[in-house]
mmCIF file of N, CA and C and ligand atoms in Angstrom:
data_model
loop_
_atom_site.group_PDB
_atom_site.id
_atom_site.type_symbol
_atom_site.label_atom_id
_atom_site.label_comp_id
_atom_site.label_asym_id
_atom_site.label_seq_id
_atom_site.Cartn_x
_atom_site.Cartn_y
_atom_site.Cartn_z
ATOM 1 N N MET A 294 10.347 15.019 -7.059
ATOM 2 C CA MET A 294 10.307 14.246 -6.797
ATOM 3 C C MET A 294 8.819 12.604 -6.945
ATOM 4 N N THR A 295 9.060 11.845 -6.605
ATOM 5 C CA THR A 295 8.076 11.353 -6.417
ATOM 6 C C THR A 295 7.806 10.488 -4.958
ATOM 7 N N LYS A 296 6.519 10.629 -3.944
ATOM 8 C CA LYS A 296 6.655 10.803 -3.234
ATOM 9 C C LYS A 296 5.583 8.663 -2.543
ATOM 10 N N ILE A 297 6.406 7.644 -1.887
ATOM 11 C CA ILE A 297 5.770 6.512 -1.767
ATOM 12 C C ILE A 297 5.983 6.658 -0.029
ATOM 13 N N PHE A 298 5.244 5.999 0.413
ATOM 14 C CA PHE A 298 4.633 4.693 1.268
ATOM 15 C C PHE A 298 4.771 3.691 0.836
ATOM 16 N N TRP A 299 5.242 2.892 2.535
ATOM 17 C CA TRP A 299 5.250 1.143 2.110
ATOM 18 C C TRP A 299 4.327 0.639 2.950
ATOM 19 N N VAL A 300 3.391 -0.334 2.729
ATOM 20 C CA VAL A 300 2.918 -1.278 3.250
ATOM 21 C C VAL A 300 2.898 -2.640 4.239
ATOM 22 N N THR A 301 2.169 -2.892 4.734
ATOM 23 C CA THR A 301 2.570 -4.494 5.133
ATOM 24 C C THR A 301 1.446 -5.771 4.508
ATOM 25 N N CYS A 302 1.270 -5.896 3.628
ATOM 26 C CA CYS A 302 -0.076 -7.138 3.085
ATOM 27 C C CYS A 302 0.042 -7.748 4.748
ATOM 28 N N PRO A 303 -1.775 -7.267 4.540
ATOM 29 C CA PRO A 303 -2.351 -8.175 5.808
ATOM 30 C C PRO A 303 -2.734 -10.249 5.815
ATOM 31 N N GLU A 304 -2.548 -10.477 4.372
ATOM 32 C CA GLU A 304 -2.058 -11.339 3.807
ATOM 33 C C GLU A 304 -0.687 -12.101 4.041
ATOM 34 N N CYS A 305 0.396 -12.426 3.436
ATOM 35 C CA CYS A 305 1.133 -12.606 3.569
ATOM 36 C C CYS A 305 2.357 -11.980 4.991
ATOM 37 N N SER A 306 2.337 -11.004 5.098
ATOM 38 C CA SER A 306 3.397 -9.536 5.462
ATOM 39 C C SER A 306 4.203 -9.164 4.914
ATOM 40 N N GLY A 307 4.388 -9.410 3.069
ATOM 41 C CA GLY A 307 5.281 -8.913 2.196
ATOM 42 C C GLY A 307 4.532 -6.824 2.951
ATOM 43 N N GLU A 308 6.218 -6.033 2.286
ATOM 44 C CA GLU A 308 5.924 -5.432 2.867
ATOM 45 C C GLU A 308 6.316 -4.946 1.126
ATOM 46 N N PHE A 309 6.188 -3.917 -0.179
ATOM 47 C CA PHE A 309 5.895 -3.358 -0.785
ATOM 48 C C PHE A 309 5.571 -1.520 -0.623
ATOM 49 N N TYR A 310 6.143 -1.237 -2.016
ATOM 50 C CA TYR A 310 4.905 0.019 -1.469
ATOM 51 C C TYR A 310 4.884 0.734 -2.615
ATOM 52 N N CYS A 311 4.049 1.703 -2.856
ATOM 53 C CA CYS A 311 3.124 2.245 -4.003
ATOM 54 C C CYS A 311 3.454 4.459 -3.736
ATOM 55 N N HIS A 312 3.004 4.654 -4.888
ATOM 56 C CA HIS A 312 3.081 5.444 -5.052
ATOM 57 C C HIS A 312 1.938 7.106 -4.102
ATOM 58 N N TRP A 313 2.618 6.953 -3.679
ATOM 59 C CA TRP A 313 1.841 7.845 -2.420
ATOM 60 C C TRP A 313 0.507 9.380 -2.760
ATOM 61 N N GLN A 314 0.721 9.704 -3.555
ATOM 62 C CA GLN A 314 -0.063 11.001 -4.800
ATOM 63 C C GLN A 314 -1.148 9.786 -5.650
ATOM 64 N N GLU A 315 -0.710 8.379 -6.035
ATOM 65 C CA GLU A 315 -2.135 7.646 -6.767
ATOM 66 C C GLU A 315 -2.954 6.986 -6.076
ATOM 67 N N LEU A 316 -2.223 6.559 -4.348
ATOM 68 C CA LEU A 316 -3.150 5.865 -3.905
ATOM 69 C C LEU A 316 -3.366 5.685 -2.790
ATOM 70 N N ARG A 317 -2.599 6.403 -1.925
ATOM 71 C CA ARG A 317 -2.575 7.334 -0.642
ATOM 72 C C ARG A 317 -3.816 7.534 -0.095
ATOM 73 N N HIS A 318 -5.375 6.779 0.834
ATOM 74 C CA HIS A 318 -5.971 7.354 1.394
ATOM 75 C C HIS A 318 -7.053 7.925 0.345
ATOM 76 N N LYS A 319 -7.173 7.220 -1.241
ATOM 77 C CA LYS A 319 -7.642 7.114 -2.395
ATOM 78 C C LYS A 319 -9.389 6.090 -2.118
ATOM 79 N N LYS A 320 -9.175 4.710 -0.968
ATOM 80 C CA LYS A 320 -9.813 3.938 -0.753
ATOM 81 C C LYS A 320 -10.414 3.686 -2.639
ATOM 82 N N ILE A 321 -8.496 3.228 -2.775
ATOM 83 C CA ILE A 321 -7.984 2.499 -4.013
ATOM 84 C C ILE A 321 -6.798 0.690 -3.635
ATOM 85 N N GLN A 322 -7.884 -0.425 -3.933
ATOM 86 C CA GLN A 322 -7.211 -1.559 -3.447
ATOM 87 C C GLN A 322 -5.556 -1.255 -4.508
ATOM 88 N N LEU A 323 -5.329 -2.214 -3.241
ATOM 89 C CA LEU A 323 -3.336 -2.121 -2.845
ATOM 90 C C LEU A 323 -3.184 -3.566 -3.997
ATOM 91 N N LEU A 324 -2.617 -4.089 -4.662
ATOM 92 C CA LEU A 324 -2.003 -5.341 -5.040
ATOM 93 C C LEU A 324 -0.810 -5.925 -4.396
ATOM 94 N N CYS A 325 -1.228 -6.689 -3.902
ATOM 95 C CA CYS A 325 0.401 -7.657 -3.926
ATOM 96 C C CYS A 325 1.481 -8.191 -3.798
ATOM 97 N N PRO A 326 2.119 -7.826 -4.443
ATOM 98 C CA PRO A 326 2.476 -8.501 -5.498
ATOM 99 C C PRO A 326 3.377 -10.030 -5.260
ATOM 100 N N TYR A 327 3.180 -9.810 -3.711
ATOM 101 C CA TYR A 327 3.821 -11.878 -3.143
ATOM 102 C C TYR A 327 2.960 -12.067 -3.369
ATOM 103 N N CYS A 328 1.602 -12.016 -3.196
ATOM 104 C CA CYS A 328 0.652 -13.213 -3.264
ATOM 105 C C CYS A 328 -0.819 -12.977 -4.490
ATOM 106 N N GLY A 329 -1.280 -11.472 -3.984
ATOM 107 C CA GLY A 329 -2.537 -11.262 -4.797
ATOM 108 C C GLY A 329 -3.002 -10.629 -4.329
ATOM 109 N N HIS A 330 -3.498 -10.997 -3.486
ATOM 110 C CA HIS A 330 -4.376 -10.283 -2.613
ATOM 111 C C HIS A 330 -4.618 -8.011 -2.536
ATOM 112 N N ARG A 331 -6.232 -8.464 -2.310
ATOM 113 C CA ARG A 331 -6.213 -6.612 -2.893
ATOM 114 C C ARG A 331 -6.754 -6.463 -1.346
ATOM 115 N N PHE A 332 -6.229 -5.472 -1.029
ATOM 116 C CA PHE A 332 -6.236 -3.842 0.531
ATOM 117 C C PHE A 332 -6.205 -3.348 -0.046
ATOM 118 N N LEU A 333 -7.229 -2.120 1.346
ATOM 119 C CA LEU A 333 -6.781 -1.026 1.238
ATOM 120 C C LEU A 333 -6.175 -0.874 2.472
ATOM 121 N N ASP A 334 -5.126 0.922 1.422
ATOM 122 C CA ASP A 334 -4.016 1.031 2.502
ATOM 123 C C ASP A 334 -4.110 1.089 4.185
ATOM 124 N N GLU A 335 -5.544 1.544 4.573
ATOM 125 C CA GLU A 335 -6.072 0.969 5.507
ATOM 126 C C GLU A 335 -6.435 -0.116 6.990
ATOM 127 N N GLU A 336 -5.913 -0.877 5.699
ATOM 128 C CA GLU A 336 -5.540 -2.143 6.175
ATOM 129 C C GLU A 336 -4.502 -3.249 6.178
ATOM 130 N N SER A 337 -3.564 -1.772 5.500
ATOM 131 C CA SER A 337 -2.645 -2.155 6.217
ATOM 132 C C SER A 337 -1.552 -2.773 7.341
ATOM 133 N N PRO A 338 -1.179 -3.602 8.004
ATOM 134 C CA PRO A 338 -1.137 -3.990 9.546
ATOM 135 C C PRO A 338 0.162 -3.249 9.513
ATOM 136 N N LYS A 339 0.895 -2.504 8.572
ATOM 137 C CA LYS A 339 1.637 -1.504 9.085
ATOM 138 C C LYS A 339 1.654 -0.330 7.377
ATOM 139 N N ILE A 340 2.005 0.644 8.081
ATOM 140 C CA ILE A 340 2.831 1.726 6.203
ATOM 141 C C ILE A 340 3.942 3.046 7.263
ATOM 142 N N VAL A 341 4.401 2.305 5.814
ATOM 143 C CA VAL A 341 5.688 3.937 6.800
ATOM 144 C C VAL A 341 5.471 4.847 5.846
ATOM 145 N N GLU A 342 5.669 5.772 6.266
ATOM 146 C CA GLU A 342 5.393 7.181 5.455
ATOM 147 C C GLU A 342 7.204 8.327 5.030
HETATM 148 ZN ZN1 ZN B 163 0.581 -10.290 0.059
#
C-alpha cells in the first residue's frame, strides 16, 4: 500500500497529496499543481499524514 500525506501550498492554500516514502522529510521540493509554486514539506502551513 502506498502511503501518502497531504500538504497545503503556502502560496495559494491549495491542498494536494504526495507520496510519503518519496517526499516526506526528504528535503525535496514539492510542486503545487495549482499555482506551480515549489516548496519543502516543512514549509507547508498544514500537513496531514
Ligand atoms: Zn499553490
